[in-house]
mmCIF file of C-alpha atoms in Angstrom:
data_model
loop_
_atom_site.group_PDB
_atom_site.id
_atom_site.type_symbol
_atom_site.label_atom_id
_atom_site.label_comp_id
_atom_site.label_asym_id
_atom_site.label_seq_id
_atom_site.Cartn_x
_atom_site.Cartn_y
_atom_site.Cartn_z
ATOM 1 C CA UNK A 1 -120.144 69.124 -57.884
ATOM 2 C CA UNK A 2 -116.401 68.887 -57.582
ATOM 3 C CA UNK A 3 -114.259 71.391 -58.098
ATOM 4 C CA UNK A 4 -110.884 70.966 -58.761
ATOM 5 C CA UNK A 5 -107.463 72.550 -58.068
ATOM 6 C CA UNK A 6 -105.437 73.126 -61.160
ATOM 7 C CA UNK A 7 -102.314 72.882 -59.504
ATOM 8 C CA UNK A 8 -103.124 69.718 -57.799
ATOM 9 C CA UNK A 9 -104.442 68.131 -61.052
ATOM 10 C CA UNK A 10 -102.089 65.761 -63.245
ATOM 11 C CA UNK A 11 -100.716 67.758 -65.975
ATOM 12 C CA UNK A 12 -102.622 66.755 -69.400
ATOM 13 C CA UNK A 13 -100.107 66.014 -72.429
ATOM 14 C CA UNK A 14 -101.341 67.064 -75.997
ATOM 15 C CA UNK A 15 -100.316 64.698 -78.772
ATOM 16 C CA UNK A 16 -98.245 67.155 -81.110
ATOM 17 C CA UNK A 17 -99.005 65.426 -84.470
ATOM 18 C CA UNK A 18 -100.578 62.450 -85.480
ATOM 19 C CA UNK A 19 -98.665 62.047 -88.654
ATOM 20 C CA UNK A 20 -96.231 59.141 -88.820
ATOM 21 C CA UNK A 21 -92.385 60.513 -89.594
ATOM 22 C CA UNK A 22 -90.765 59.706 -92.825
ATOM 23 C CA UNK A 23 -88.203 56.813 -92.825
ATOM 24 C CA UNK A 24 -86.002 56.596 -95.732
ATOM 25 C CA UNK A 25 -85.967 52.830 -96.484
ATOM 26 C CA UNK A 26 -82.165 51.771 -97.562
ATOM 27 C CA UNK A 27 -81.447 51.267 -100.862
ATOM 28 C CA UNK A 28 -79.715 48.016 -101.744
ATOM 29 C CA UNK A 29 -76.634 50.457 -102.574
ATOM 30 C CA UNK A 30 -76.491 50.905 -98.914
ATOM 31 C CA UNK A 31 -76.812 47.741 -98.217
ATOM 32 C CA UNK A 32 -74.315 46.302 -100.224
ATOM 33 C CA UNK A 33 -71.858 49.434 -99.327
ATOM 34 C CA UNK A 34 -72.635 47.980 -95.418
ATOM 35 C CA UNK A 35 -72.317 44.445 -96.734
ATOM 36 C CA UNK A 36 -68.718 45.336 -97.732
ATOM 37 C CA UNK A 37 -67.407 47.503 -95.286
ATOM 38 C CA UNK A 38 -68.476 45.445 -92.891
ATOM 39 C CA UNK A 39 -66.256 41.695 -94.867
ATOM 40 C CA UNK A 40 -63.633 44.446 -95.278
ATOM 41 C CA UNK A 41 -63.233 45.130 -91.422
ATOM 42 C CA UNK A 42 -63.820 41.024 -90.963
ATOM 43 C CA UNK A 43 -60.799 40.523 -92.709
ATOM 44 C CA UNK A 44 -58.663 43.151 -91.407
ATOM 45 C CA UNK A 45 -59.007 41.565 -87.933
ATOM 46 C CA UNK A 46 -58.844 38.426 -88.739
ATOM 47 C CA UNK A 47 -55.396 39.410 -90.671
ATOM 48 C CA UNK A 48 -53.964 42.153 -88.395
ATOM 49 C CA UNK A 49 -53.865 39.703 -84.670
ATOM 50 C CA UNK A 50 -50.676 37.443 -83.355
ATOM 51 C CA UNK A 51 -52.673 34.735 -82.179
ATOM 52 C CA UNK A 52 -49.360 32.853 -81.944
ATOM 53 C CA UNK A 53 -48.939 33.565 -78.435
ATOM 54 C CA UNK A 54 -46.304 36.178 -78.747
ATOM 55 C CA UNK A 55 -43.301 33.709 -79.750
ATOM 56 C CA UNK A 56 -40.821 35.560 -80.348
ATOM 57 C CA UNK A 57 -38.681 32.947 -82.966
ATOM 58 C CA UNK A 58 -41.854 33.282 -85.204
ATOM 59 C CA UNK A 59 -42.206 36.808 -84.697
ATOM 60 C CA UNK A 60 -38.716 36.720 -85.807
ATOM 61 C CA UNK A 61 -39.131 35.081 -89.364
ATOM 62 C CA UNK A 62 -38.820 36.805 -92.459
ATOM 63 C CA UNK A 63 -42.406 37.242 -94.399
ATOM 64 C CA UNK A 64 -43.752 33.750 -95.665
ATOM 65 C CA UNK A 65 -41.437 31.489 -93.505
ATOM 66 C CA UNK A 66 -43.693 29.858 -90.790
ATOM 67 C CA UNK A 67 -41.712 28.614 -87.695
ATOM 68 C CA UNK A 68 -42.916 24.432 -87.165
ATOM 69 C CA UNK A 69 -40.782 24.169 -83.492
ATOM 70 C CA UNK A 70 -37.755 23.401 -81.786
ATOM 71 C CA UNK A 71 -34.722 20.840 -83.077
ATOM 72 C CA UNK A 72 -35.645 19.803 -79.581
ATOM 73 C CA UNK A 73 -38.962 17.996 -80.517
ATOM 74 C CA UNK A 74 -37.444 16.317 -83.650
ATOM 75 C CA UNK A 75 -35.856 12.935 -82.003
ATOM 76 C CA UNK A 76 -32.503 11.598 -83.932
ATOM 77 C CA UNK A 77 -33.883 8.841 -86.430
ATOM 78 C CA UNK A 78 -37.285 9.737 -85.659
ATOM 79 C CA UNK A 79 -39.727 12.653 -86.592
ATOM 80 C CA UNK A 80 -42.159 15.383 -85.990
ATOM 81 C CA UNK A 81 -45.450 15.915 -88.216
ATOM 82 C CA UNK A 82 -46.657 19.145 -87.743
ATOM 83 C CA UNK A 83 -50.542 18.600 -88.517
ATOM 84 C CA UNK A 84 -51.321 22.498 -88.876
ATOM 85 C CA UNK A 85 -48.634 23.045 -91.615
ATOM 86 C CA UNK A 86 -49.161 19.558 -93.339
ATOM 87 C CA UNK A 87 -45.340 19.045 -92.266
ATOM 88 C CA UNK A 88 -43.479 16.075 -91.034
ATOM 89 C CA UNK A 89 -39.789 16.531 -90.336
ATOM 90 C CA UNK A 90 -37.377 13.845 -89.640
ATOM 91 C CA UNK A 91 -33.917 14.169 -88.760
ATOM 92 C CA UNK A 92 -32.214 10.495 -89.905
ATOM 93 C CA UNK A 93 -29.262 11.237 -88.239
ATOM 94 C CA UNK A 94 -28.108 13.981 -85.692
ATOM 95 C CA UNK A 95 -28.562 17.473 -86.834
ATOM 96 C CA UNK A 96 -29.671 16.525 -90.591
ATOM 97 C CA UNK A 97 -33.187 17.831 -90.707
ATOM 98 C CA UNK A 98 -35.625 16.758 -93.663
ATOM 99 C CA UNK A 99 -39.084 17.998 -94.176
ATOM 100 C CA UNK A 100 -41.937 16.698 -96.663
ATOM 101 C CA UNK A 101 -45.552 16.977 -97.237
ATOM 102 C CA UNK A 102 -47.274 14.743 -94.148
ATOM 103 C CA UNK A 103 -50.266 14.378 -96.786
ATOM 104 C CA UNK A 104 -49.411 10.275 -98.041
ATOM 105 C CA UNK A 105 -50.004 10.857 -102.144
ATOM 106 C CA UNK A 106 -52.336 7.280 -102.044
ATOM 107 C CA UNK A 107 -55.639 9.035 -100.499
ATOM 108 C CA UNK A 108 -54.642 12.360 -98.876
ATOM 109 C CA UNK A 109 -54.130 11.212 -95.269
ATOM 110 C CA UNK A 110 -52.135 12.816 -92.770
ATOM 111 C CA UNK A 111 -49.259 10.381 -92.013
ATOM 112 C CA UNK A 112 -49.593 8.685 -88.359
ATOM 113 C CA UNK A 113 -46.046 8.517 -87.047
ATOM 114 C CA UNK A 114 -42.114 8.216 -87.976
ATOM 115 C CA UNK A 115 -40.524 4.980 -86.587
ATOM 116 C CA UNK A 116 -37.543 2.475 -87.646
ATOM 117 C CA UNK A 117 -36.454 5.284 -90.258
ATOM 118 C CA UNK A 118 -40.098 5.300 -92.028
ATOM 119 C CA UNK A 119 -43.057 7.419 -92.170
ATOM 120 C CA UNK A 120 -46.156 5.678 -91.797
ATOM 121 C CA UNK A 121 -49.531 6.058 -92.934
ATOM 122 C CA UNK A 122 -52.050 3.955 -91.110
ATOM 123 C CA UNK A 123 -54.901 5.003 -93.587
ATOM 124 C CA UNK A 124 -53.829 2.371 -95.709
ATOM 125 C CA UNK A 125 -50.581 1.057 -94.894
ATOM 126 C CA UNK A 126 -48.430 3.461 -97.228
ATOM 127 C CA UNK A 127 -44.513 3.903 -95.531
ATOM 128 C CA UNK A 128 -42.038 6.422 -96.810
ATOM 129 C CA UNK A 129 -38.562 6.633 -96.560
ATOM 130 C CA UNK A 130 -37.694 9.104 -93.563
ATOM 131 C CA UNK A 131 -34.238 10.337 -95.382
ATOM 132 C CA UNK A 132 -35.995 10.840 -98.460
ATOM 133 C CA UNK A 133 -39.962 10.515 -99.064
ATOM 134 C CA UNK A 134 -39.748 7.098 -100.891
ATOM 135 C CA UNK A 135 -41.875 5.074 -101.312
ATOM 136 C CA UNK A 136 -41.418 1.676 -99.196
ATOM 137 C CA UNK A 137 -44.808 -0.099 -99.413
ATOM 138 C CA UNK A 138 -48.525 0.323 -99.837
ATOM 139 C CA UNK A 139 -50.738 1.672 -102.198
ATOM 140 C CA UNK A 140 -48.838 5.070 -102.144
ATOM 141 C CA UNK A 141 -48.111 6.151 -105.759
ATOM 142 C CA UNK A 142 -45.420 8.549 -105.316
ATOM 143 C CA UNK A 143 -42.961 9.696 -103.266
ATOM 144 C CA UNK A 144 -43.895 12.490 -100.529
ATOM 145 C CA UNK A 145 -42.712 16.338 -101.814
ATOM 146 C CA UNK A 146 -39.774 17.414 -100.207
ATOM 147 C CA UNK A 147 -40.583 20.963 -97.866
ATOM 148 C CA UNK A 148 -37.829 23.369 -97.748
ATOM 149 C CA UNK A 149 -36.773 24.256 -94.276
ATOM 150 C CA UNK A 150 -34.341 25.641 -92.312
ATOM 151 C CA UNK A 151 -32.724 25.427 -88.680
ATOM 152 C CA UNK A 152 -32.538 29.269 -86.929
ATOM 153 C CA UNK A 153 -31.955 29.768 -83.486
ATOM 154 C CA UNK A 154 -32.661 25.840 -82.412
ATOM 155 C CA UNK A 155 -36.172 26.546 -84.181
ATOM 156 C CA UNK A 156 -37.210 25.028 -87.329
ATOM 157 C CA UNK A 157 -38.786 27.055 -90.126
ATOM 158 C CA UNK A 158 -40.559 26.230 -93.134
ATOM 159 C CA UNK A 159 -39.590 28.403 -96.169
ATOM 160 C CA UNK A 160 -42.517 29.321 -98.683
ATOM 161 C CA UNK A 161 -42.877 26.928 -101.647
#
């Protein structure tokens, strides 16, 4: 027979209770109060960042005015579409700056380019007058909507609608 030393023995753990612990299970008011909170905080970082890069001449602009770019980057008799803002602006002769929708009105293309005073689209072959958004040729129907903008500090900005 073997005897055995208490103190040398592994200590023996007693299970305390074998019943299984109440959960509550969540309601779906607490999961749609979750569901909310957690769109609500979605949206206020998506909203609250400056994911601009920290330019200051767009930091600059008054509330609904979106800086497109520099006068720089606008070429006398030539143009600039901005694809973000749905923006091309020419400037037909030196220091007159136009802006109009870069979406051609014949199938909602972007417009491709602005040479020889027109704005092309290569969708279809639609041009548009670069002083003016007139039509030249193709199956454009109308005329491209003139943008309101506005030369600050060598910047161009596009003014809300």
């Amino acid at each position: 027979m073997r005897t055995s030393d208490p103190s040398t023995e592994p200590a023996r753990i007693e299970p305390t209770s074998t019943e299984p612990t109440s959960r509550a299970e969540p309601t779906r008011r607490v999961l749609v109060c979750g569901a909310l909170v957690a769109a609500a905080g979605a949206t206020l970082v998506a909203c609250g960042g400056d994911d601009d890069g920290g330019d200051d001449a767009k930091d600059t602009a008054p509330a609904g005015d979106k800086t497109l770019g520099a006068v720089a980057d606008v070429p006398v008799g030539g143009g600039k579409i901005y694809d973000d803002a749905k923006v091309v602006v020419t400037q037909p002769t030196a220091g007159d700056f136009k802006a109009f929708t870069a979406v051609c009105t014949h199938q909602q293309c972007l417009v491709a380019n602005v040479a020889a005073g027109k704005i092309n689209c290569t969708c279809h072959g639609s041009s548009f007058d670069a002083s003016t958004g007139a039509v030249l040729g193709g199956p454009a129907p109308r005329p491209l909507a003139a943008k309101q903008i506005a030369v600050s500090n060598g910047q161009i900005v596009l003014k809300p609608a």
